[in-house]
Amino acid sequence: MTGRPDDLVALAVQVADRGEPGEQVEAYVLRGTELTARVSAGEVEQLSSATSEGVGLRVVRDRRIGFAWAGSLDPAIVAETLADARDNASFATPDEHAGLAQPDGVEAVELDLWRDDVAATATADKVALAAEVERRVLADPGIRGLRFAEYQDGRTEVAVATSTGLVTSRRSTTAYLSCLAMAGEGDGTTTGSGLSFGRAVADLDADRVVGDAVTHATRMQGAAKPASATVTVVLDPWVTASVLAVVASLCNGEAVLKGRSLFGSRLGEEVASPLLTLVDDPTNPSASGASAYDAEGLATRPTPLIEGGVLRSFLYDTRWGRAAGRPSTASATRSFKGTPGISARAVAPSPGTLSHEEVLAAVGEGLYVQSVAGLHSGVDRISGDFSVGCEGLMIRGGTLAEPVKECTIASTLLRMLQGVVHVGADLEWATGSCARVTLAIDGLSLGGT
Amino acid sequence: MIDEQVLARVLGTALRGGGEFAEVFAEDRRSSSARLEDGKIEELTSGRERGAGVRVVTGPTTGYAHTADLSEAGLLAAAEVASAAARVSGATSRVVDLDRRTPQGSQVVEERPEDVAKARKVELLLAADEAARHGRPAVAQVSTSTSDNRRRTLIANSDGLLVEDDVTRTRFGVQCVAQGDTGLQTGHRSVGASVGFELFDRWDVEQLAAEAADTAIRKLAARPAPAGVVPVVLAAGGGGVLFHEACGHGLEADLVEKDTSVFRGRIGTQVASSLVTLIDDATVAGEWGTFAVDDEGAPAQRTVLIQDGVLQDYMWDLVRARRAGRPSTGNGRRETYQHLPMVRMTNTFLAPNPGTTLDDLIGEVEHGVFCKTLGGGQVNTATGDFVFGMTEAFLIEGGRVTEPLRAANLIGNGPQALLDIEGLADDFDMGWPGTCGKDGQGVPVGMGIPSLRVGGLTVGGTAR
């Protein structure tokens, strides 16, 4: 592969080879470069550039795991970090499932996630993109100001090597353009955000960022608290992505084994509407979370989570796969500052046939949810209780009507999954681990006056 | 951490492009943690990180670059990059004379966590696990954890300031899952302070674990929370996060300057019930958000934000304060050397109100909710709208706390809630140690309240 981070691979291999007899060693080495440009009143308000690098080392000895990390690739510090990891291992309780990933024969997909234009584009041109967004948002008569207009990009290179024979590396670039617009005055202030994601600077869509931010902020003007009712909700594609991330987290094999997921005993059962099929596929290059390898050095692969409403499989890393008697699904994710955890990378539902507008028309009467707040605190992954703050617009006669705010939608996750009545055809990828798509769910409690 | 002469040369290089202000922020951080799950010590981790960030300010523009290379060459390279971002024409170089200052209120650590045998930390976790399970067959899962970190910082700037700080923080947490006919419920407790291992002289981990377990078990019998607007009594400590999120953020000068705060232009006006006095104070010894100097070198300070309901001041960092021609309030903080500082809270709390008790607050409610602890939350500072999860709540019926309620969100509007505070009690607690997130940076913050009652908040339950 061209552009392999050879120096990182060499360092990872060197550390992994330093294992003592009876010991397994894993080295995760990362180097990242980031640029952030924030614009205000047409001027650069903030320009930061940074390179960070570090190692995360795991030692497994007598079935005990120890971990240590350092924000440095300095050989002396890396050597001390390995000694720390070894010492930490001696205090862990022996765990029969402890161990590093082993080569499992799955071939990695060639993913080209690196675009040279991220490094090659002049900083001034990047700043100009954010300035253009600010200028165009302010040009809308309904807009009062912006909280920010921002360009951001990053380049990440990772190498993983283990004493069990894995040596892998990957690299990717990302670019973002985003803003938060404000409309109205005082108590009547409403906000709207816009964001565009790409692998390259050239992928960024300023029209989209401006259009979304302006529309989202201005159409909420005059919003009031709605009356409490039981409603069908249509989730904005952004909102769907964050709700799907919660659903994907219920498929975390560690949470399942620890009794922390309501999906725990439901494998093979109908947990959702037959309209819902969810697959986690990090080999899809369109997904922002695409990656050829996981954080333990295994090749990624598609994993069906829900098929036609039936719960099909959970996600595992090596350790929790062993505990469950299942192979790893190559779902380990991490930074160098922590041990691997299990996470979905690229979850997408099978799209339906109706466009966004057709979903609204098919629903007829209900609530269109533009944004939710408190998804983290308002969802209990064990009991399934779901209660979040939201704002949006009522749907009347199949189209968007008056805006509403300061209300909640509540249900349980299982009732919501079973209540899916439409999946839109408008599937697309942005940031995060889940695709965006319009989703209609019936039977939610709308809490207002 | 870095030689004084080197710092002066780095600042000189940073100003070469014509910057008005330049700063070097260096940091050395060591951390360790241990976690127990399911009766097993799952992992001990240790980490270290050090590096420096160079900031250059020219007019409205800030340039920033950071490096993990603390050699003179590494620092000079970062200074070049930061200065290039904020370059003006016709610039001349400046020489910086540094004046080393000793901060007041530097932390005294009784027992350095890094000197404590790892085996002792492991014993604490095992003891807490045992205490949570003892005599409670319904407890299905227990996880306990402890972590500590020591953060040494050095700040030098073109005003000639040179100052260092050294803060150690230690925390402990326990989470229990109870299983019953109605499913699974969780309970947790978390304590933390800017102290060393002496944290465990103050807190009995076994008692905390037992409380977490009892909370989870009690919630098994919980009924759905109501949906709609009801009076809400928040318990001392447990609800501090609401005022941090819904009011504190709106009082940060950067958000005010950007016209994204509902409190803009309201200094000297009544913004809260006259019972309310809101204070941000980084000087309270040992609290989670305490330090001797902030991450821009300003001394820790006590700032009265709201006095008897009247807005007194905002919180300021150095750069915004300079622009406004006033001193910083010592609220310039950053997560690590990899981040630019911005206005952040420290320990933010509502002052107690002598003469009223928690029982008085509850006794006057016919139908409402008593919320013992709030979980995480979110606020839109431009509108003041907030949402928080109630992790432990009870129904109030006929002036008495009756049944436990299932988890639900509490939503409302911060400025409105401040005006709607009907009563505050004489009790007070700082609550659990928080990590406040803003623009992707997390910093430790303390949040406290006395017990108080808000006339009406929307509870996002499912019961009618």
PDB file of C-alpha atoms in Angstrom, chain B residues 1-217:
ATOM      1  CA  MET B   1       9.707  22.299  33.415  1.00  0.00           C
ATOM      2  CA  ILE B   2      11.303  24.759  30.955  1.00  0.00           C
ATOM      3  CA  ASP B   3      14.264  27.099  31.486  1.00  0.00           C
ATOM      4  CA  GLU B   4      13.389  30.787  31.931  1.00  0.00           C
ATOM      5  CA  GLN B   5      15.798  31.938  29.198  1.00  0.00           C
ATOM      6  CA  VAL B   6      14.285  29.463  26.750  1.00  0.00           C
ATOM      7  CA  LEU B   7      10.781  30.713  27.566  1.00  0.00           C
ATOM      8  CA  ALA B   8      11.853  34.313  26.909  1.00  0.00           C
ATOM      9  CA  ARG B   9      13.338  33.353  23.525  1.00  0.00           C
ATOM     10  CA  VAL B  10      10.210  31.389  22.561  1.00  0.00           C
ATOM     11  CA  LEU B  11       7.970  34.336  23.457  1.00  0.00           C
ATOM     12  CA  GLY B  12      10.261  36.641  21.457  1.00  0.00           C
ATOM     13  CA  THR B  13       9.920  34.372  18.418  1.00  0.00           C
ATOM     14  CA  ALA B  14       6.152  34.154  18.875  1.00  0.00           C
ATOM     15  CA  LEU B  15       5.904  37.964  18.780  1.00  0.00           C
ATOM     16  CA  ARG B  16       8.113  38.327  15.713  1.00  0.00           C
ATOM     17  CA  GLY B  17       5.088  38.424  13.398  1.00  0.00           C
ATOM     18  CA  GLY B  18       3.710  41.436  15.231  1.00  0.00           C
ATOM     19  CA  GLY B  19       1.489  39.747  17.816  1.00  0.00           C
ATOM     20  CA  GLU B  20       0.140  41.875  20.675  1.00  0.00           C
ATOM     21  CA  PHE B  21       0.228  39.041  23.145  1.00  0.00           C
ATOM     22  CA  ALA B  22       2.051  35.735  23.298  1.00  0.00           C
ATOM     23  CA  GLU B  23       1.942  32.904  25.799  1.00  0.00           C
ATOM     24  CA  VAL B  24       3.578  29.545  26.448  1.00  0.00           C
ATOM     25  CA  PHE B  25       1.495  26.980  28.337  1.00  0.00           C
ATOM     26  CA  ALA B  26       3.365  23.825  29.331  1.00  0.00           C
ATOM     27  CA  GLU B  27       1.815  20.835  31.021  1.00  0.00           C
ATOM     28  CA  ASP B  28       2.982  17.550  32.512  1.00  0.00           C
ATOM     29  CA  ARG B  29       0.209  15.157  33.416  1.00  0.00           C
ATOM     30  CA  ARG B  30       0.353  11.718  35.017  1.00  0.00           C
ATOM     31  CA  SER B  31      -2.732   9.659  35.596  1.00  0.00           C
ATOM     32  CA  SER B  32      -3.670   6.252  36.869  1.00  0.00           C
ATOM     33  CA  SER B  33      -6.883   4.332  37.267  1.00  0.00           C
ATOM     34  CA  ALA B  34      -8.154   0.970  38.416  1.00  0.00           C
ATOM     35  CA  ARG B  35     -11.494  -0.622  37.662  1.00  0.00           C
ATOM     36  CA  LEU B  36     -13.334  -3.584  39.071  1.00  0.00           C
ATOM     37  CA  GLU B  37     -16.254  -5.288  37.348  1.00  0.00           C
ATOM     38  CA  ASP B  38     -18.035  -8.452  38.244  1.00  0.00           C
ATOM     39  CA  GLY B  39     -15.751  -9.055  41.204  1.00  0.00           C
ATOM     40  CA  LYS B  40     -12.630  -8.916  39.050  1.00  0.00           C
ATOM     41  CA  ILE B  41      -9.961  -6.274  38.771  1.00  0.00           C
ATOM     42  CA  GLU B  42     -10.348  -5.677  35.059  1.00  0.00           C
ATOM     43  CA  GLU B  43      -7.499  -3.330  34.500  1.00  0.00           C
ATOM     44  CA  LEU B  44      -5.054  -0.945  35.971  1.00  0.00           C
ATOM     45  CA  THR B  45      -3.893   1.763  33.638  1.00  0.00           C
ATOM     46  CA  SER B  46      -1.336   4.496  33.839  1.00  0.00           C
ATOM     47  CA  GLY B  47      -0.655   7.316  31.467  1.00  0.00           C
ATOM     48  CA  ARG B  48       1.582  10.302  30.991  1.00  0.00           C
ATOM     49  CA  GLU B  49       1.595  13.233  28.711  1.00  0.00           C
ATOM     50  CA  ARG B  50       3.562  16.430  28.454  1.00  0.00           C
ATOM     51  CA  GLY B  51       3.843  19.207  25.977  1.00  0.00           C
ATOM     52  CA  ALA B  52       3.350  22.896  25.404  1.00  0.00           C
ATOM     53  CA  GLY B  53       1.095  25.186  23.418  1.00  0.00           C
ATOM     54  CA  VAL B  54       2.085  28.591  22.083  1.00  0.00           C
ATOM     55  CA  ARG B  55      -0.602  31.222  21.593  1.00  0.00           C
ATOM     56  CA  VAL B  56      -0.259  34.493  19.703  1.00  0.00           C
ATOM     57  CA  VAL B  57      -3.019  37.126  19.686  1.00  0.00           C
ATOM     58  CA  THR B  58      -3.207  39.917  17.115  1.00  0.00           C
ATOM     59  CA  GLY B  59      -6.367  42.012  17.099  1.00  0.00           C
ATOM     60  CA  PRO B  60      -9.327  39.643  16.776  1.00  0.00           C
ATOM     61  CA  THR B  61      -7.133  36.753  15.588  1.00  0.00           C
ATOM     62  CA  THR B  62      -5.649  34.012  17.726  1.00  0.00           C
ATOM     63  CA  GLY B  63      -2.994  31.647  16.390  1.00  0.00           C
ATOM     64  CA  TYR B  64      -2.201  28.460  18.285  1.00  0.00           C
ATOM     65  CA  ALA B  65       0.216  25.592  17.839  1.00  0.00           C
ATOM     66  CA  HIS B  66       1.268  22.870  20.224  1.00  0.00           C
ATOM     67  CA  THR B  67       4.008  20.310  20.497  1.00  0.00           C
ATOM     68  CA  ALA B  68       4.985  17.329  22.631  1.00  0.00           C
ATOM     69  CA  ASP B  69       8.608  18.327  22.089  1.00  0.00           C
ATOM     70  CA  LEU B  70       9.659  20.551  25.022  1.00  0.00           C
ATOM     71  CA  SER B  71      13.181  21.150  23.683  1.00  0.00           C
ATOM     72  CA  GLU B  72      14.005  24.716  22.640  1.00  0.00           C
ATOM     73  CA  ALA B  73      13.876  23.659  18.984  1.00  0.00           C
ATOM     74  CA  GLY B  74      10.410  22.103  19.425  1.00  0.00           C
ATOM     75  CA  LEU B  75       9.054  25.160  21.246  1.00  0.00           C
ATOM     76  CA  LEU B  76      10.516  27.595  18.714  1.00  0.00           C
ATOM     77  CA  ALA B  77       8.929  25.637  15.854  1.00  0.00           C
ATOM     78  CA  ALA B  78       5.503  25.876  17.560  1.00  0.00           C
ATOM     79  CA  ALA B  79       6.068  29.608  18.147  1.00  0.00           C
ATOM     80  CA  GLU B  80       6.766  30.107  14.417  1.00  0.00           C
ATOM     81  CA  VAL B  81       3.531  28.357  13.423  1.00  0.00           C
ATOM     82  CA  ALA B  82       1.396  30.244  15.956  1.00  0.00           C
ATOM     83  CA  SER B  83       2.911  33.557  14.958  1.00  0.00           C
ATOM     84  CA  ALA B  84       2.337  32.878  11.245  1.00  0.00           C
ATOM     85  CA  ALA B  85      -1.397  32.531  11.898  1.00  0.00           C
ATOM     86  CA  ALA B  86      -1.552  36.012  13.395  1.00  0.00           C
ATOM     87  CA  ARG B  87       0.972  37.914  11.318  1.00  0.00           C
ATOM     88  CA  VAL B  88       0.772  41.623  10.579  1.00  0.00           C
ATOM     89  CA  SER B  89       2.968  43.694   8.304  1.00  0.00           C
ATOM     90  CA  GLY B  90       5.733  46.009   9.488  1.00  0.00           C
ATOM     91  CA  ALA B  91       6.304  44.063  12.690  1.00  0.00           C
ATOM     92  CA  THR B  92       9.310  44.511  14.929  1.00  0.00           C
ATOM     93  CA  SER B  93      10.604  42.120  17.551  1.00  0.00           C
ATOM     94  CA  ARG B  94      10.122  42.575  21.294  1.00  0.00           C
ATOM     95  CA  VAL B  95      12.094  41.346  24.270  1.00  0.00           C
ATOM     96  CA  VAL B  96      10.153  39.757  27.137  1.00  0.00           C
ATOM     97  CA  ASP B  97      11.370  39.964  30.748  1.00  0.00           C
ATOM     98  CA  LEU B  98       9.805  37.262  32.856  1.00  0.00           C
ATOM     99  CA  ASP B  99       8.873  37.811  36.504  1.00  0.00           C
ATOM    100  CA  ARG B 100       8.345  34.557  38.392  1.00  0.00           C
ATOM    101  CA  ARG B 101       5.354  34.684  40.760  1.00  0.00           C
ATOM    102  CA  THR B 102       4.350  32.315  43.537  1.00  0.00           C
ATOM    103  CA  PRO B 103       0.621  31.649  43.572  1.00  0.00           C
ATOM    104  CA  GLN B 104      -1.509  31.819  46.731  1.00  0.00           C
ATOM    105  CA  GLY B 105      -3.451  28.774  47.804  1.00  0.00           C
ATOM    106  CA  SER B 106      -1.234  26.135  46.238  1.00  0.00           C
ATOM    107  CA  GLN B 107      -2.460  22.662  46.980  1.00  0.00           C
ATOM    108  CA  VAL B 108      -1.052  20.666  49.882  1.00  0.00           C
ATOM    109  CA  VAL B 109      -1.410  16.945  49.234  1.00  0.00           C
ATOM    110  CA  GLU B 110      -1.282  14.740  52.330  1.00  0.00           C
ATOM    111  CA  GLU B 111      -0.794  11.420  50.575  1.00  0.00           C
ATOM    112  CA  ARG B 112       0.405  11.413  46.969  1.00  0.00           C
ATOM    113  CA  PRO B 113      -1.646   8.853  45.000  1.00  0.00           C
ATOM    114  CA  GLU B 114       1.435   7.957  42.949  1.00  0.00           C
ATOM    115  CA  ASP B 115       3.152   6.866  46.167  1.00  0.00           C
ATOM    116  CA  VAL B 116       0.259   4.639  47.232  1.00  0.00           C
ATOM    117  CA  ALA B 117       0.826   0.935  46.545  1.00  0.00           C
ATOM    118  CA  LYS B 118      -1.369  -0.285  43.700  1.00  0.00           C
ATOM    119  CA  ALA B 119      -2.438  -3.142  45.964  1.00  0.00           C
ATOM    120  CA  ARG B 120      -4.151  -0.651  48.312  1.00  0.00           C
ATOM    121  CA  LYS B 121      -6.227   0.777  45.471  1.00  0.00           C
ATOM    122  CA  VAL B 122      -7.216  -2.742  44.486  1.00  0.00           C
ATOM    123  CA  GLU B 123      -8.282  -3.509  48.087  1.00  0.00           C
ATOM    124  CA  LEU B 124     -10.565  -0.470  48.135  1.00  0.00           C
ATOM    125  CA  LEU B 125     -12.347  -1.617  45.009  1.00  0.00           C
ATOM    126  CA  LEU B 126     -12.777  -5.153  46.329  1.00  0.00           C
ATOM    127  CA  ALA B 127     -14.143  -3.873  49.663  1.00  0.00           C
ATOM    128  CA  ALA B 128     -16.700  -1.667  47.887  1.00  0.00           C
ATOM    129  CA  ASP B 129     -17.776  -4.540  45.653  1.00  0.00           C
ATOM    130  CA  GLU B 130     -18.301  -6.788  48.663  1.00  0.00           C
ATOM    131  CA  ALA B 131     -20.241  -4.104  50.556  1.00  0.00           C
ATOM    132  CA  ALA B 132     -22.624  -3.531  47.633  1.00  0.00           C
ATOM    133  CA  ARG B 133     -23.464  -7.213  47.330  1.00  0.00           C
ATOM    134  CA  HIS B 134     -23.594  -8.078  51.030  1.00  0.00           C
ATOM    135  CA  GLY B 135     -27.121  -9.094  52.016  1.00  0.00           C
ATOM    136  CA  ARG B 136     -28.566  -7.873  48.704  1.00  0.00           C
ATOM    137  CA  PRO B 137     -29.290 -10.826  46.420  1.00  0.00           C
ATOM    138  CA  ALA B 138     -31.048  -8.537  43.924  1.00  0.00           C
ATOM    139  CA  VAL B 139     -27.731  -6.876  43.053  1.00  0.00           C
ATOM    140  CA  ALA B 140     -26.713  -8.424  39.732  1.00  0.00           C
ATOM    141  CA  GLN B 141     -23.730  -6.290  38.756  1.00  0.00           C
ATOM    142  CA  VAL B 142     -21.272  -4.054  40.557  1.00  0.00           C
ATOM    143  CA  SER B 143     -18.540  -1.974  39.060  1.00  0.00           C
ATOM    144  CA  THR B 144     -16.214   0.236  41.045  1.00  0.00           C
ATOM    145  CA  SER B 145     -13.385   2.448  39.936  1.00  0.00           C
ATOM    146  CA  THR B 146     -10.850   4.871  41.254  1.00  0.00           C
ATOM    147  CA  SER B 147      -8.646   7.278  39.387  1.00  0.00           C
ATOM    148  CA  ASP B 148      -6.183  10.007  40.162  1.00  0.00           C
ATOM    149  CA  ASN B 149      -4.147  12.468  38.216  1.00  0.00           C
ATOM    150  CA  ARG B 150      -1.474  15.032  38.875  1.00  0.00           C
ATOM    151  CA  ARG B 151      -1.302  17.996  36.541  1.00  0.00           C
ATOM    152  CA  ARG B 152       1.654  20.363  36.641  1.00  0.00           C
ATOM    153  CA  THR B 153       1.383  23.504  34.571  1.00  0.00           C
ATOM    154  CA  LEU B 154       3.626  26.418  33.686  1.00  0.00           C
ATOM    155  CA  ILE B 155       2.419  29.644  32.105  1.00  0.00           C
ATOM    156  CA  ALA B 156       4.691  32.367  30.737  1.00  0.00           C
ATOM    157  CA  ASN B 157       3.437  35.322  28.720  1.00  0.00           C
ATOM    158  CA  SER B 158       4.523  38.522  27.050  1.00  0.00           C
ATOM    159  CA  ASP B 159       3.231  40.570  29.995  1.00  0.00           C
ATOM    160  CA  GLY B 160       6.206  39.107  31.856  1.00  0.00           C
ATOM    161  CA  LEU B 161       4.164  36.621  33.873  1.00  0.00           C
ATOM    162  CA  LEU B 162       5.781  33.335  34.858  1.00  0.00           C
ATOM    163  CA  VAL B 163       3.840  31.085  37.205  1.00  0.00           C
ATOM    164  CA  GLU B 164       3.387  27.378  37.898  1.00  0.00           C
ATOM    165  CA  ASP B 165       0.671  25.240  39.457  1.00  0.00           C
ATOM    166  CA  ASP B 166       0.465  21.631  40.594  1.00  0.00           C
ATOM    167  CA  VAL B 167      -2.952  20.033  41.191  1.00  0.00           C
ATOM    168  CA  THR B 168      -3.747  16.446  42.158  1.00  0.00           C
ATOM    169  CA  ARG B 169      -7.278  15.085  41.835  1.00  0.00           C
ATOM    170  CA  THR B 170      -8.640  11.789  43.118  1.00  0.00           C
ATOM    171  CA  ARG B 171     -12.041  10.215  42.564  1.00  0.00           C
ATOM    172  CA  PHE B 172     -14.012   7.085  43.262  1.00  0.00           C
ATOM    173  CA  GLY B 173     -17.196   5.753  41.690  1.00  0.00           C
ATOM    174  CA  VAL B 174     -19.505   2.795  42.123  1.00  0.00           C
ATOM    175  CA  GLN B 175     -22.373   1.609  39.942  1.00  0.00           C
ATOM    176  CA  CYS B 176     -24.793  -1.180  40.810  1.00  0.00           C
ATOM    177  CA  VAL B 177     -27.385  -2.960  38.705  1.00  0.00           C
ATOM    178  CA  ALA B 178     -30.292  -4.625  40.503  1.00  0.00           C
ATOM    179  CA  GLN B 179     -32.514  -7.234  38.891  1.00  0.00           C
ATOM    180  CA  GLY B 180     -36.159  -7.811  39.726  1.00  0.00           C
ATOM    181  CA  ASP B 181     -39.494  -8.805  38.161  1.00  0.00           C
ATOM    182  CA  THR B 182     -39.723  -5.398  36.514  1.00  0.00           C
ATOM    183  CA  GLY B 183     -36.328  -5.658  34.825  1.00  0.00           C
ATOM    184  CA  LEU B 184     -33.027  -4.002  35.624  1.00  0.00           C
ATOM    185  CA  GLN B 185     -32.317  -0.718  37.377  1.00  0.00           C
ATOM    186  CA  THR B 186     -29.103   1.110  38.158  1.00  0.00           C
ATOM    187  CA  GLY B 187     -27.796   3.166  41.071  1.00  0.00           C
ATOM    188  CA  HIS B 188     -24.536   5.033  41.393  1.00  0.00           C
ATOM    189  CA  ARG B 189     -22.421   7.174  43.663  1.00  0.00           C
ATOM    190  CA  SER B 190     -19.379   9.169  42.738  1.00  0.00           C
ATOM    191  CA  VAL B 191     -17.066  11.282  44.883  1.00  0.00           C
ATOM    192  CA  GLY B 192     -14.005  13.266  43.935  1.00  0.00           C
ATOM    193  CA  ALA B 193     -11.878  16.121  45.191  1.00  0.00           C
ATOM    194  CA  SER B 194      -8.727  18.067  44.492  1.00  0.00           C
ATOM    195  CA  VAL B 195      -6.876  16.107  47.134  1.00  0.00           C
ATOM    196  CA  GLY B 196      -4.603  13.095  47.249  1.00  0.00           C
ATOM    197  CA  PHE B 197      -5.365   9.628  48.546  1.00  0.00           C
ATOM    198  CA  GLU B 198      -6.707  11.234  51.754  1.00  0.00           C
ATOM    199  CA  LEU B 199     -10.008  11.309  49.831  1.00  0.00           C
ATOM    200  CA  PHE B 200     -10.564   7.898  51.362  1.00  0.00           C
ATOM    201  CA  ASP B 201     -10.188   9.208  54.911  1.00  0.00           C
ATOM    202  CA  ARG B 202     -13.219  11.405  54.212  1.00  0.00           C
ATOM    203  CA  TRP B 203     -15.346   8.928  52.341  1.00  0.00           C
ATOM    204  CA  ASP B 204     -16.206   5.372  53.282  1.00  0.00           C
ATOM    205  CA  VAL B 205     -16.278   3.476  50.003  1.00  0.00           C
ATOM    206  CA  GLU B 206     -18.276   0.644  51.567  1.00  0.00           C
ATOM    207  CA  GLN B 207     -21.038   3.017  52.613  1.00  0.00           C
ATOM    208  CA  LEU B 208     -21.107   4.633  49.153  1.00  0.00           C
ATOM    209  CA  ALA B 209     -21.371   1.200  47.560  1.00  0.00           C
ATOM    210  CA  ALA B 210     -24.234   0.215  49.875  1.00  0.00           C
ATOM    211  CA  GLU B 211     -26.094   3.436  48.987  1.00  0.00           C
ATOM    212  CA  ALA B 212     -25.662   2.808  45.266  1.00  0.00           C
ATOM    213  CA  ALA B 213     -26.972  -0.737  45.654  1.00  0.00           C
ATOM    214  CA  ASP B 214     -29.978   0.393  47.717  1.00  0.00           C
ATOM    215  CA  THR B 215     -30.800   3.043  45.114  1.00  0.00           C
ATOM    216  CA  ALA B 216     -30.844   0.449  42.329  1.00  0.00           C
ATOM    217  CA  ILE B 217     -33.033  -1.897  44.369  1.00  0.00           C
TER     218      ILE B 217
END
